[in-house]
mmCIF file of C-alpha atoms and ligand atoms in Angstrom:
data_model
loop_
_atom_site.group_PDB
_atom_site.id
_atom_site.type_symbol
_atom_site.label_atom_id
_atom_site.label_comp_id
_atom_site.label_asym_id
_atom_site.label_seq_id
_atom_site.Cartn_x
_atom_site.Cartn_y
_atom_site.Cartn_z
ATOM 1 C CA UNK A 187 -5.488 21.279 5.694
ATOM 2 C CA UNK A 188 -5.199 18.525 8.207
ATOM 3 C CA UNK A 189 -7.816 17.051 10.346
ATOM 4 C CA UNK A 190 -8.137 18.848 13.413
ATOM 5 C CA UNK A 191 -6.296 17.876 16.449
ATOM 6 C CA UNK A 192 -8.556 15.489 18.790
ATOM 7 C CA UNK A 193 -9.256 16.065 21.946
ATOM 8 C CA UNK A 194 -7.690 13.014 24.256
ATOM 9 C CA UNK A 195 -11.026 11.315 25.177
ATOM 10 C CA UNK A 196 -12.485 11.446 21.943
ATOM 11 C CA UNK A 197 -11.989 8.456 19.389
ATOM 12 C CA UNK A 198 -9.911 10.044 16.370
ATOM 13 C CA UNK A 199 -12.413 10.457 12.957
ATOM 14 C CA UNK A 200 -10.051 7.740 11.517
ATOM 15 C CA UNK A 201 -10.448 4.958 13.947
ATOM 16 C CA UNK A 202 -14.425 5.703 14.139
ATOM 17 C CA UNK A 203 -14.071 5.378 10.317
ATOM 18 C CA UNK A 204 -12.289 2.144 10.164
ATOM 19 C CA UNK A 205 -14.732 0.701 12.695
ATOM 20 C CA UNK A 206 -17.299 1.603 10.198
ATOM 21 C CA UNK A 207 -15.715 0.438 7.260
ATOM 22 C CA UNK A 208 -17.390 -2.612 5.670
ATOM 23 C CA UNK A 209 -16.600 -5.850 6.136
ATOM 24 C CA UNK A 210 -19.385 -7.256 3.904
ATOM 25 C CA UNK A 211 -19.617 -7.572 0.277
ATOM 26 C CA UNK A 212 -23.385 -7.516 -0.168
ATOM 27 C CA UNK A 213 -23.393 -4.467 2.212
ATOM 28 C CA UNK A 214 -20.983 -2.479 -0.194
ATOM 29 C CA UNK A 215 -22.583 -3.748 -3.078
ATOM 30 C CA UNK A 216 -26.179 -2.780 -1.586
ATOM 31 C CA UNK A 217 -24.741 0.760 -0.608
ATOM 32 C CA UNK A 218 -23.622 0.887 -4.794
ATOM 33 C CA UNK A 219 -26.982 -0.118 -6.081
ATOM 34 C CA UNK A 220 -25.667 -3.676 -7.247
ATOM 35 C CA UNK A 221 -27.014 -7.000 -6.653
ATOM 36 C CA UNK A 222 -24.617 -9.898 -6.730
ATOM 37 C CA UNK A 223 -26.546 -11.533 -10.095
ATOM 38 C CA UNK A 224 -24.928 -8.153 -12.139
ATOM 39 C CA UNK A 225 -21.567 -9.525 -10.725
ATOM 40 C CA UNK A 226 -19.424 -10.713 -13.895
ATOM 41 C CA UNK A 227 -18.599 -13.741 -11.546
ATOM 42 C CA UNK A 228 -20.073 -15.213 -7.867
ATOM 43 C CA UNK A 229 -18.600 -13.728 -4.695
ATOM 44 C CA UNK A 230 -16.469 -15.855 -3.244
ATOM 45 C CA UNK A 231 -18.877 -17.272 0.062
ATOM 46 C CA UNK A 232 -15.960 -17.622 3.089
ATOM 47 C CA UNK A 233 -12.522 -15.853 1.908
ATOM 48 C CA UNK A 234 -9.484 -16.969 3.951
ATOM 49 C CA UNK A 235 -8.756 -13.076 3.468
ATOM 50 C CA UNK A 236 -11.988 -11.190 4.822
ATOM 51 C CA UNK A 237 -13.432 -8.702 2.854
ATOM 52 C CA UNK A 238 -12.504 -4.729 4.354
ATOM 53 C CA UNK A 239 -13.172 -1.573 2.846
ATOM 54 C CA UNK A 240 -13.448 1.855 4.788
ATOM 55 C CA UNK A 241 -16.913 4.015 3.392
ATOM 56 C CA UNK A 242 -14.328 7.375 1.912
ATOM 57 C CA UNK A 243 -12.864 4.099 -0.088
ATOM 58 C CA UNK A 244 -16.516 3.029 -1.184
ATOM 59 C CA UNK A 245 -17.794 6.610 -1.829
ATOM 60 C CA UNK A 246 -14.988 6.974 -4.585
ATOM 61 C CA UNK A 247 -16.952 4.237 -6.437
ATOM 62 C CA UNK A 248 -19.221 4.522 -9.245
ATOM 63 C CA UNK A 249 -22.939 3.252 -8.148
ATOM 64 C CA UNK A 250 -24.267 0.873 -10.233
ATOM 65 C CA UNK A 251 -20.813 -0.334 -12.082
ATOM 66 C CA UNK A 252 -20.220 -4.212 -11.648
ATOM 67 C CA UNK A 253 -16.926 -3.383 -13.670
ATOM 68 C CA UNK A 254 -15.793 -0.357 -11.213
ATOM 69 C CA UNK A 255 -11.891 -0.203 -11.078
ATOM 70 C CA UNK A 256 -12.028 -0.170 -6.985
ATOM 71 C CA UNK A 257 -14.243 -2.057 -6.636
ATOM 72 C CA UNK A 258 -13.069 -5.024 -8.268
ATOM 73 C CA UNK A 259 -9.630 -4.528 -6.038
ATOM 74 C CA UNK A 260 -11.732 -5.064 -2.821
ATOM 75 C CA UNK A 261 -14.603 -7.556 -3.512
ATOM 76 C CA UNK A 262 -13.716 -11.344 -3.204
ATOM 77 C CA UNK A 263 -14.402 -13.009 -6.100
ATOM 78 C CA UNK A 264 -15.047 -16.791 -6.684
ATOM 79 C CA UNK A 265 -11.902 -17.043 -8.883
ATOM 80 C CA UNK A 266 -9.894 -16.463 -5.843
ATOM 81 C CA UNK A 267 -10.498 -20.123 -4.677
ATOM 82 C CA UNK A 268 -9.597 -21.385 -8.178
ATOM 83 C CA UNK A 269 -6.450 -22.861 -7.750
ATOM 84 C CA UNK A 270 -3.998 -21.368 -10.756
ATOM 85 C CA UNK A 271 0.304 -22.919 -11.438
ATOM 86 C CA UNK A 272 2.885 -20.745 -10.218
ATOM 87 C CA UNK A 273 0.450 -19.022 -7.604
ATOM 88 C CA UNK A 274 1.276 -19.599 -4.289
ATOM 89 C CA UNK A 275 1.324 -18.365 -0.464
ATOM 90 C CA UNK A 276 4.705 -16.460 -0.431
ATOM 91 C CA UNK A 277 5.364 -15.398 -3.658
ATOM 92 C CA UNK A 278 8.235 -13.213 -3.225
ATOM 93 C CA UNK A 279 10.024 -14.766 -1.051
ATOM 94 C CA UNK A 280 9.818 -13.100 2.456
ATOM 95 C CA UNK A 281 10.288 -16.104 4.797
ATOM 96 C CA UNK A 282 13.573 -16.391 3.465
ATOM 97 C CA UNK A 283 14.753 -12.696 4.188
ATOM 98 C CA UNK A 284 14.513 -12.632 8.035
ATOM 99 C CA UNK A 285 16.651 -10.806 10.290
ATOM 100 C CA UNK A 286 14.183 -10.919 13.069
ATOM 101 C CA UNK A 287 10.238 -11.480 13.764
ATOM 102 C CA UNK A 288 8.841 -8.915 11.464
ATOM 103 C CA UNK A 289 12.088 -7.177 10.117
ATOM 104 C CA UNK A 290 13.263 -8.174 6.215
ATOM 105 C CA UNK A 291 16.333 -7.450 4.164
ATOM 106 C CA UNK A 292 16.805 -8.467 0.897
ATOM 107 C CA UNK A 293 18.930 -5.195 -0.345
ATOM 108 C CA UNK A 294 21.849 -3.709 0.590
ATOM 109 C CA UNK A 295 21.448 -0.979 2.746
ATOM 110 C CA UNK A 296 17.894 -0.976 4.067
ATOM 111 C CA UNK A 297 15.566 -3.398 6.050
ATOM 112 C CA UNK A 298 11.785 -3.231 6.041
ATOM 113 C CA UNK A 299 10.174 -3.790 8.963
ATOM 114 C CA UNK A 300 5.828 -5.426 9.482
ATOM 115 C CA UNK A 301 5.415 -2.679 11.677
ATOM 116 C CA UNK A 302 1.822 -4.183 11.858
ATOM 117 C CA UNK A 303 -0.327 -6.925 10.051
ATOM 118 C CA UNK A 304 -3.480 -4.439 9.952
ATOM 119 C CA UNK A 305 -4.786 -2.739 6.995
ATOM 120 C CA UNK A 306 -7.580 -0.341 6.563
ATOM 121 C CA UNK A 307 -8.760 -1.799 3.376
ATOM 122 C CA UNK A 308 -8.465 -5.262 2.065
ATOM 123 C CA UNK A 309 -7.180 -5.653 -1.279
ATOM 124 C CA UNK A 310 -7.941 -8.872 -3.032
ATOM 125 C CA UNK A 311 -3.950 -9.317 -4.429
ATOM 126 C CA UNK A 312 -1.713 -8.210 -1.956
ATOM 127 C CA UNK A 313 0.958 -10.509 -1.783
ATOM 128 C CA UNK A 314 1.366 -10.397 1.983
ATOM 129 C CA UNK A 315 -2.666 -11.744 2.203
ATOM 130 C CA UNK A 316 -1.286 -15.343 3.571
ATOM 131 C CA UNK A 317 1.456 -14.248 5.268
ATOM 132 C CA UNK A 318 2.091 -15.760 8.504
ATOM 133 C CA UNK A 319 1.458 -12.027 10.848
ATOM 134 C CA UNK A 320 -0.128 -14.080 13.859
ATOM 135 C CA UNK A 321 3.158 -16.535 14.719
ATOM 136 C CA UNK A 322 5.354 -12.916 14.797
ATOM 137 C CA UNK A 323 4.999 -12.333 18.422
ATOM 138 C CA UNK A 324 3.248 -9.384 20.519
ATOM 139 C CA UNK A 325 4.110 -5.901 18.712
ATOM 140 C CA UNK A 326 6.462 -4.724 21.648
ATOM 141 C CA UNK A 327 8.505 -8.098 21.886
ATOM 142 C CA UNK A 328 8.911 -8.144 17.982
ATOM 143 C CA UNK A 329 9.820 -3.867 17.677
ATOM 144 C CA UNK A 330 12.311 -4.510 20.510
ATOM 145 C CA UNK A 331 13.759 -7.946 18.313
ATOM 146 C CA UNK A 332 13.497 -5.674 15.231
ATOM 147 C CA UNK A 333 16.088 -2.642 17.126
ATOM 148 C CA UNK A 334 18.344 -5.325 18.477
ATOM 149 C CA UNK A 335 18.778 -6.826 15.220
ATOM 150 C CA UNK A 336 19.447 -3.154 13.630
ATOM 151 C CA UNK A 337 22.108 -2.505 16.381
ATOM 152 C CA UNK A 338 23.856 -5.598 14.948
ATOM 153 C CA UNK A 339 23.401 -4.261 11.103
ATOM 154 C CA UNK A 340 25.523 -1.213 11.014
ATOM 155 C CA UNK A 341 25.566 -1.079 7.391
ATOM 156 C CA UNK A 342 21.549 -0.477 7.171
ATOM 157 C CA UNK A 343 20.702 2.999 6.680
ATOM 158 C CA UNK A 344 17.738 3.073 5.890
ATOM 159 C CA UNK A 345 14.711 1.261 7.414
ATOM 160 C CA UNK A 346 11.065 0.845 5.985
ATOM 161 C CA UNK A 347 7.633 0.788 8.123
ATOM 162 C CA UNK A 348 5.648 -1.241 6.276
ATOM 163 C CA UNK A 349 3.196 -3.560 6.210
ATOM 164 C CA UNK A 350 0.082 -4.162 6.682
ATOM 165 C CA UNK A 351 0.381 -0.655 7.369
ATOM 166 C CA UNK A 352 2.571 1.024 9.482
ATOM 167 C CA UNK A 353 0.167 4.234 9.769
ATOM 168 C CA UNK A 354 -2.515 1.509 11.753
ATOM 169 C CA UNK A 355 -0.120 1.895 14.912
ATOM 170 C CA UNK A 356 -1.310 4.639 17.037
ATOM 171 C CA UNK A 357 0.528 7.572 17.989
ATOM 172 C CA UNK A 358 2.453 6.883 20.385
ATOM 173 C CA UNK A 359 3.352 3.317 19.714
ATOM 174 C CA UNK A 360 4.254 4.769 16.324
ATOM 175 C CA UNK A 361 6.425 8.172 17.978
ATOM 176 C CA UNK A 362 8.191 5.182 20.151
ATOM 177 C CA UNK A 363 9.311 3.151 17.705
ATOM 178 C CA UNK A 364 10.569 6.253 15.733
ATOM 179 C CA UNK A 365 12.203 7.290 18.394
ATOM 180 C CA UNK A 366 14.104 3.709 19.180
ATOM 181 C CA UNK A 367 15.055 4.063 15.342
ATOM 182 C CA UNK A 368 16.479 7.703 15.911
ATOM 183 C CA UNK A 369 18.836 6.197 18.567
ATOM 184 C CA UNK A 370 20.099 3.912 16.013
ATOM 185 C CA UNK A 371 23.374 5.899 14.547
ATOM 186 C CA UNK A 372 23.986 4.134 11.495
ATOM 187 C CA UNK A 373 20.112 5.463 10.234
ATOM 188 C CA UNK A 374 19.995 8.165 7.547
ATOM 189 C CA UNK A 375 16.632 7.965 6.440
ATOM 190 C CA UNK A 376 13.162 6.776 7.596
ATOM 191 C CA UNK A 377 10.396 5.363 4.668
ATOM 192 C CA UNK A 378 6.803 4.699 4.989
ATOM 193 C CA UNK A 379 5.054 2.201 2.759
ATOM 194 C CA UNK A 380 1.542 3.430 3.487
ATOM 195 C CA UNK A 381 -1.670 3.272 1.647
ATOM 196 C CA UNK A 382 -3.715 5.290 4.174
ATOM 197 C CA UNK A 383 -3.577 8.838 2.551
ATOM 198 C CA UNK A 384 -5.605 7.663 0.054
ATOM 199 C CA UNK A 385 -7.488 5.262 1.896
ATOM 200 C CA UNK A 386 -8.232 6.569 5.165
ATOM 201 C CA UNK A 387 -6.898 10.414 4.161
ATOM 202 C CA UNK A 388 -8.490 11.320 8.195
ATOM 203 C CA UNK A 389 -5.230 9.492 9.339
ATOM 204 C CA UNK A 390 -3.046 11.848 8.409
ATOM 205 C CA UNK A 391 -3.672 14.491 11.094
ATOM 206 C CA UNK A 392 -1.874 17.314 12.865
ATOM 207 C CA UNK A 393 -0.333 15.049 15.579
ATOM 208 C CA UNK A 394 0.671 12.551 13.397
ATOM 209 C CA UNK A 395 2.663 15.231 11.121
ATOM 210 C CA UNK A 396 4.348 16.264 14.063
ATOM 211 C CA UNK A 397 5.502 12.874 14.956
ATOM 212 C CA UNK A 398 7.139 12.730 11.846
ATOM 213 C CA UNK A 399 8.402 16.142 11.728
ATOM 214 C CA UNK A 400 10.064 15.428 15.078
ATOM 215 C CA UNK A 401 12.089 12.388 13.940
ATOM 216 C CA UNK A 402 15.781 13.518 13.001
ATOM 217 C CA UNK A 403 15.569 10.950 10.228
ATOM 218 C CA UNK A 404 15.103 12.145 6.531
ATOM 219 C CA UNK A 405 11.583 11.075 5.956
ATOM 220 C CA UNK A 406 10.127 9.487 2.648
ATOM 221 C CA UNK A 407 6.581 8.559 1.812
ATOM 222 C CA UNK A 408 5.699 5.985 -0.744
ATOM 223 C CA UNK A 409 2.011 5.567 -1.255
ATOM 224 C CA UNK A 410 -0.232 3.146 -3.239
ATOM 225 C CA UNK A 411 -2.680 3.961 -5.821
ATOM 226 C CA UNK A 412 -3.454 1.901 -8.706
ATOM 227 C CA UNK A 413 -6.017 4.336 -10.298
ATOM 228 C CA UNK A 414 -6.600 7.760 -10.916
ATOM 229 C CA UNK A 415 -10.236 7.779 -9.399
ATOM 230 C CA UNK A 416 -8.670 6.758 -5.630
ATOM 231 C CA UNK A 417 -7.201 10.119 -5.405
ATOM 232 C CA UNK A 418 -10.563 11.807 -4.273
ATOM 233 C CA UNK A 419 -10.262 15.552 -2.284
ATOM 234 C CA UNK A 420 -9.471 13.937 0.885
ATOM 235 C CA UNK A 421 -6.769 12.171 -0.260
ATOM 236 C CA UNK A 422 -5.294 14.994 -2.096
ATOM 237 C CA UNK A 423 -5.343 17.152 1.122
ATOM 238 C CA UNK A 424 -3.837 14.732 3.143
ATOM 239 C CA UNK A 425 -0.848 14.016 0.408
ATOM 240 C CA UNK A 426 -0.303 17.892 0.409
ATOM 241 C CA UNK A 427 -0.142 17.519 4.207
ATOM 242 C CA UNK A 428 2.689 15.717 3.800
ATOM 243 C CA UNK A 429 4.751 17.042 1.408
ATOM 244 C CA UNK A 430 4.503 20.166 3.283
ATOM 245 C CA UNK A 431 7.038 17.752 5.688
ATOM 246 C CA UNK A 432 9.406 18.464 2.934
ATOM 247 C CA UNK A 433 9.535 14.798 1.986
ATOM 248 C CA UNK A 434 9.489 13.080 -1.196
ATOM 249 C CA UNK A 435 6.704 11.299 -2.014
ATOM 250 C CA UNK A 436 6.943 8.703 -4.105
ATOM 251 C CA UNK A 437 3.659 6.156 -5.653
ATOM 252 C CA UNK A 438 3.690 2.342 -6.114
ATOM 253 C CA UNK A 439 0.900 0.919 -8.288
ATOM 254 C CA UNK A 440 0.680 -2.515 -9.270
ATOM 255 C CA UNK A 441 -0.746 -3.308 -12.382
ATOM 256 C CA UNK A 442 -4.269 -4.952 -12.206
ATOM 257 C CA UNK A 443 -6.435 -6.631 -15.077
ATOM 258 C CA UNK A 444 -9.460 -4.539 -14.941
ATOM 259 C CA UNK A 445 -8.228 -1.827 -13.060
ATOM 260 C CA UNK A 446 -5.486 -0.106 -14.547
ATOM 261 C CA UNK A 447 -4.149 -2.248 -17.228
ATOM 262 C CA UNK A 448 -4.841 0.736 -20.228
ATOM 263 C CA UNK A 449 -2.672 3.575 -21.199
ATOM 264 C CA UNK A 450 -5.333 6.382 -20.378
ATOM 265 C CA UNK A 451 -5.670 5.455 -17.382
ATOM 266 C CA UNK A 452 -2.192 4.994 -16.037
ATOM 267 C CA UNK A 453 -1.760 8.603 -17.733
ATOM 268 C CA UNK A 454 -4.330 10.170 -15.784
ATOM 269 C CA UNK A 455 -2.893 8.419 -12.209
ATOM 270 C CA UNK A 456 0.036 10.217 -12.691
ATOM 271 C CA UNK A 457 -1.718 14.061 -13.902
ATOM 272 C CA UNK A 458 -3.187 13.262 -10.385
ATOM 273 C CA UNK A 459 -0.741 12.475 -8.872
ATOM 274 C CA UNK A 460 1.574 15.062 -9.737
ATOM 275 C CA UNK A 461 -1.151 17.614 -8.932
ATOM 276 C CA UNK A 462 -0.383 16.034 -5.323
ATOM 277 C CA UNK A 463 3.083 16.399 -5.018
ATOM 278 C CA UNK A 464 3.308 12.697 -5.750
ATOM 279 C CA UNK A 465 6.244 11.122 -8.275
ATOM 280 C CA UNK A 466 5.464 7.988 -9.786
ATOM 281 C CA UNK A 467 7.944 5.285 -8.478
ATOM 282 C CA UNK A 468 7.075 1.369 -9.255
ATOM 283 C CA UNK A 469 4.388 -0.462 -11.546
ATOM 284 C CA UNK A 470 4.798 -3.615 -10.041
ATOM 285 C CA UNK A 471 4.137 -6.404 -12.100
ATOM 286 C CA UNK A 472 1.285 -8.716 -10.389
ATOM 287 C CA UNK A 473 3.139 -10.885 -7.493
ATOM 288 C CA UNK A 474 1.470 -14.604 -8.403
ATOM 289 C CA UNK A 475 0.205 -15.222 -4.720
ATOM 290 C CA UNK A 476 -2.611 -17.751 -4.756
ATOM 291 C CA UNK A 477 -5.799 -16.093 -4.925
ATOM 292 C CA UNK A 478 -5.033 -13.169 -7.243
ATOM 293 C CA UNK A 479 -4.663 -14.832 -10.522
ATOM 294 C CA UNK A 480 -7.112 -13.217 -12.255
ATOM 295 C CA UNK A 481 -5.517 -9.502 -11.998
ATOM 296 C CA UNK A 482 -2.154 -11.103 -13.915
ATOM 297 C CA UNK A 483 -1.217 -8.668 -16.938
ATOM 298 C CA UNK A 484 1.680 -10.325 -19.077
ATOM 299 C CA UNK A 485 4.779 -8.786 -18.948
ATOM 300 C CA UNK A 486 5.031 -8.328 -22.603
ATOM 301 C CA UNK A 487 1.486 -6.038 -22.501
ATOM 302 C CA UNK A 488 3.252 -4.433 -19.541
ATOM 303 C CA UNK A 489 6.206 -3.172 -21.699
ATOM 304 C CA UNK A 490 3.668 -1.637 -24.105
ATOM 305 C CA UNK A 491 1.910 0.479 -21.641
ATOM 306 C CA UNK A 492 5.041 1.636 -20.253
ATOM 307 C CA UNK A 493 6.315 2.180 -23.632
ATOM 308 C CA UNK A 494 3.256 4.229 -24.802
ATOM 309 C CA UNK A 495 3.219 6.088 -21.736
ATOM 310 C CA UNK A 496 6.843 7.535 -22.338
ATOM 311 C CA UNK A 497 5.338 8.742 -26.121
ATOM 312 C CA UNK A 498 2.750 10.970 -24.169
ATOM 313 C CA UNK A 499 4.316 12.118 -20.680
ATOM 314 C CA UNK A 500 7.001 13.741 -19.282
ATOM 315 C CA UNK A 501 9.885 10.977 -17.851
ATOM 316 C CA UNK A 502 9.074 12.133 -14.481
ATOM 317 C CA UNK A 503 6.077 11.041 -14.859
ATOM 318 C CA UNK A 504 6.467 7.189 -16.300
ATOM 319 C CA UNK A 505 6.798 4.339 -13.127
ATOM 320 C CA UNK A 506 9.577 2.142 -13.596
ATOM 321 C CA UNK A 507 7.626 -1.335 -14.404
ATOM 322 C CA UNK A 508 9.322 -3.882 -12.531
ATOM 323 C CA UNK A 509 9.182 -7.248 -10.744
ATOM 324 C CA UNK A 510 10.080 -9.084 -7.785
ATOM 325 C CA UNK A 511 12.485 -12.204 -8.415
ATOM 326 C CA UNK A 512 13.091 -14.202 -4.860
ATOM 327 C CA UNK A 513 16.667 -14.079 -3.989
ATOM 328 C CA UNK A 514 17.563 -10.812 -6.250
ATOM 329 C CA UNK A 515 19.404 -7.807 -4.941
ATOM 330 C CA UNK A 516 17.070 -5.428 -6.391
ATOM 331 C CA UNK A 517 13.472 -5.340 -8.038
ATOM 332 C CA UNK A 518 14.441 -6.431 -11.659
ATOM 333 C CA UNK A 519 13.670 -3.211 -14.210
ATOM 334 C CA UNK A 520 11.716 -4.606 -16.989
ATOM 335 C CA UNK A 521 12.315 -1.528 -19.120
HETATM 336 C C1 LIG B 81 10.594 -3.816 -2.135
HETATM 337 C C2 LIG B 81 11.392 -3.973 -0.925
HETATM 338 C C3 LIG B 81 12.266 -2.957 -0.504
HETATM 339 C C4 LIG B 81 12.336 -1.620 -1.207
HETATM 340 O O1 LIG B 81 12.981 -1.677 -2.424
HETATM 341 P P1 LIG B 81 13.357 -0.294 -3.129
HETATM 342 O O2 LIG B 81 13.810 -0.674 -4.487
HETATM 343 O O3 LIG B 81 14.404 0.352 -2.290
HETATM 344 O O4 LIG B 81 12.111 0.527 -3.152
HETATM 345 C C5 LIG B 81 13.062 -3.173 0.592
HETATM 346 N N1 LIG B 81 13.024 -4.326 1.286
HETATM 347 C C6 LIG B 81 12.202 -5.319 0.924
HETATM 348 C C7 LIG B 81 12.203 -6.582 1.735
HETATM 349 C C8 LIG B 81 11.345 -5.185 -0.191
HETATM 350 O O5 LIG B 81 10.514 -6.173 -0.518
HETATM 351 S S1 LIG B 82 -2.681 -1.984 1.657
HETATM 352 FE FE1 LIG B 82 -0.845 -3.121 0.979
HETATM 353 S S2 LIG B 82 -0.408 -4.615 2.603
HETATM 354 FE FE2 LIG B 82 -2.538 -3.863 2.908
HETATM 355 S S3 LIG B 82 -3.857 -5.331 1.819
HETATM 356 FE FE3 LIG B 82 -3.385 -3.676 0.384
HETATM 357 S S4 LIG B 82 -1.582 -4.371 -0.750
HETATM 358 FE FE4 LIG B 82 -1.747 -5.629 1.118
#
């Protein structure tokens, strides 16, 4: 079941939710039962990258757990002003990949496009966290950039709304731009990089199915969740909402010290996730962007998780661990 449809003057659930999401640490630690001094390390006083974390997100959380596998994703940690070698600002490469404000291609074929710089939740080692969203030009001058450019690129196919997230925009900024890339003849097939089913599962409502529905493009999801735990009932629903659209949908995790760096748990993820219709896609190894250091796993303890997971589930079920190299024509397979 979907959220129901809003009436026009009301604020949808999801917005009301995001303006109520918290944008404090000690206020999400306080709602948990933790003080700061059970902490394993200080919070970090004035991130660069502000702390954000909607309360579905928070309520998923076990109360009184410094060591809780969501929480440490969201709360900003003094280590993330320790300077580490080999982390830095753009890590993968994406001011290199530029076909116009906003819109990146670095593989054949397809182009993914910022659709916005907004997330609902703030997670402490995204690898976009520095990147430069504010000198990209109003959202209407840079979608109607991103079209022209794709008018020149016949041999794209395939475009991805991504992020930030692209599920932010509302609906009909978001129908609009689907619509432009309808018109674009050379399109086969539409993908969404989105973390908001699990997130902020009231986004995915009634309307915003249709929108999709409505698009002549063949639609596929990809979704992130890094542990089994994020995928509370909410979330489920709203995943089953959407592959009732009859499109794939795919899961990209990235593998996190002290989240999901242990067999068990990667197992579970994908039992839940397969419960929602959901195929694990990528484990991406850790992108070193400054600030995130202390989630790295090692490659070589990546290969053994992946590698244990294949003794105990289905092949279906095992993500394809991988890593970003700047200036390759693909994610490089590590197994
Ligand atoms: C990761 C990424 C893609 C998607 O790669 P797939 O292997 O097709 O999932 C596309 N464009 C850019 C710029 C990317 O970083
Ligand atoms: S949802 Fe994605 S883009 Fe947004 S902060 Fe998290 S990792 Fe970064």
């Amino acid at each position: 079941m979907v959220a129901r449809t809003q009436q026009r003057w009301q604020t949808p659930t999801w917005k009301q939710e995001l303006a109520a999401a918290f944008n404090e640490p000690l206020a999400l630690l306080g709602a948990l039962g933790l003080s700061p001094a059970e902490l394993p390390e200080p919070l970090q006083p004035a991130p660069d990258f502000r702390c954000l974390v909607p309360q579905g997100f928070a309520a998923l959380m076990g109360r009184g757990n410094p060591y809780d596998p969501l929480l440490r994703q969201v709360l900003p940690l003094a280590a993330e002003a320790r300077p580490t070698a080999g982390y830095v600002s753009d890590p993968v490469g994406d001011g290199n990949a530029r076909l116009a404000p906003g819109l990146l291609q670095k593989y054949q074929g397809r182009a993914l496009l910022i659709a916005t710089g907004a997330c609902a939740l703030h997670c402490r080692y995204c690898f976009r966290r520095h990147y430069p969203y504010a000198d990209e030009g109003p959202q209407q001058e840079r979608f109607a950039a991103a079209i022209a450019a794709l008018e020149q690129a016949p041999d794209i196919n395939e475009v991805i709304l991504s992020g930030g997230d692209p599920l932010l925009l509302d609906d009909p900024v978001l129908a609009a731009l689907i619509a432009a890339l309808d018109a674009l003849p050379q399109l086969r097939r539409l993908r969404l990089h989105s973390r908001l089913p699990s997130i902020l599962p009231s986004r995915i409502t009634e309307r915003l199915c249709a929108i999709l529905a409505g698009s002549r493009l063949q639609l596929v999801v990809v979704v992130h969740i890094n542990h089994p735990a994020e995928l509370g009932e909410d979330a489920h629903r709203a995943l089953l909402s959407l592959a009732e659209l009859g499109a794939p949908l795919l899961n990209q995790s990235v593998l996190l010290r002290g989240v999901n760096d242990a067999v068990d748990t990667l197992g579970e993820l994908s039992e839940s996730l397969i419960r929602a219709r959901v195929l694990p896609y990528y484990l991406h190894l850790l992108d070193p962007v400054s600030g995130a250091a202390h989630f790295d796993v090692p490659e070589a303890e990546g290969r053994r998780l992946i590698t244990q997971l294949r003794q105990r589930l289905p092949g279906y079920l095992v993500p394809r661990l991988v890593r970003e190299q700047r200036g390759a024509a693909a994610k490089t397979l590590l197994l």
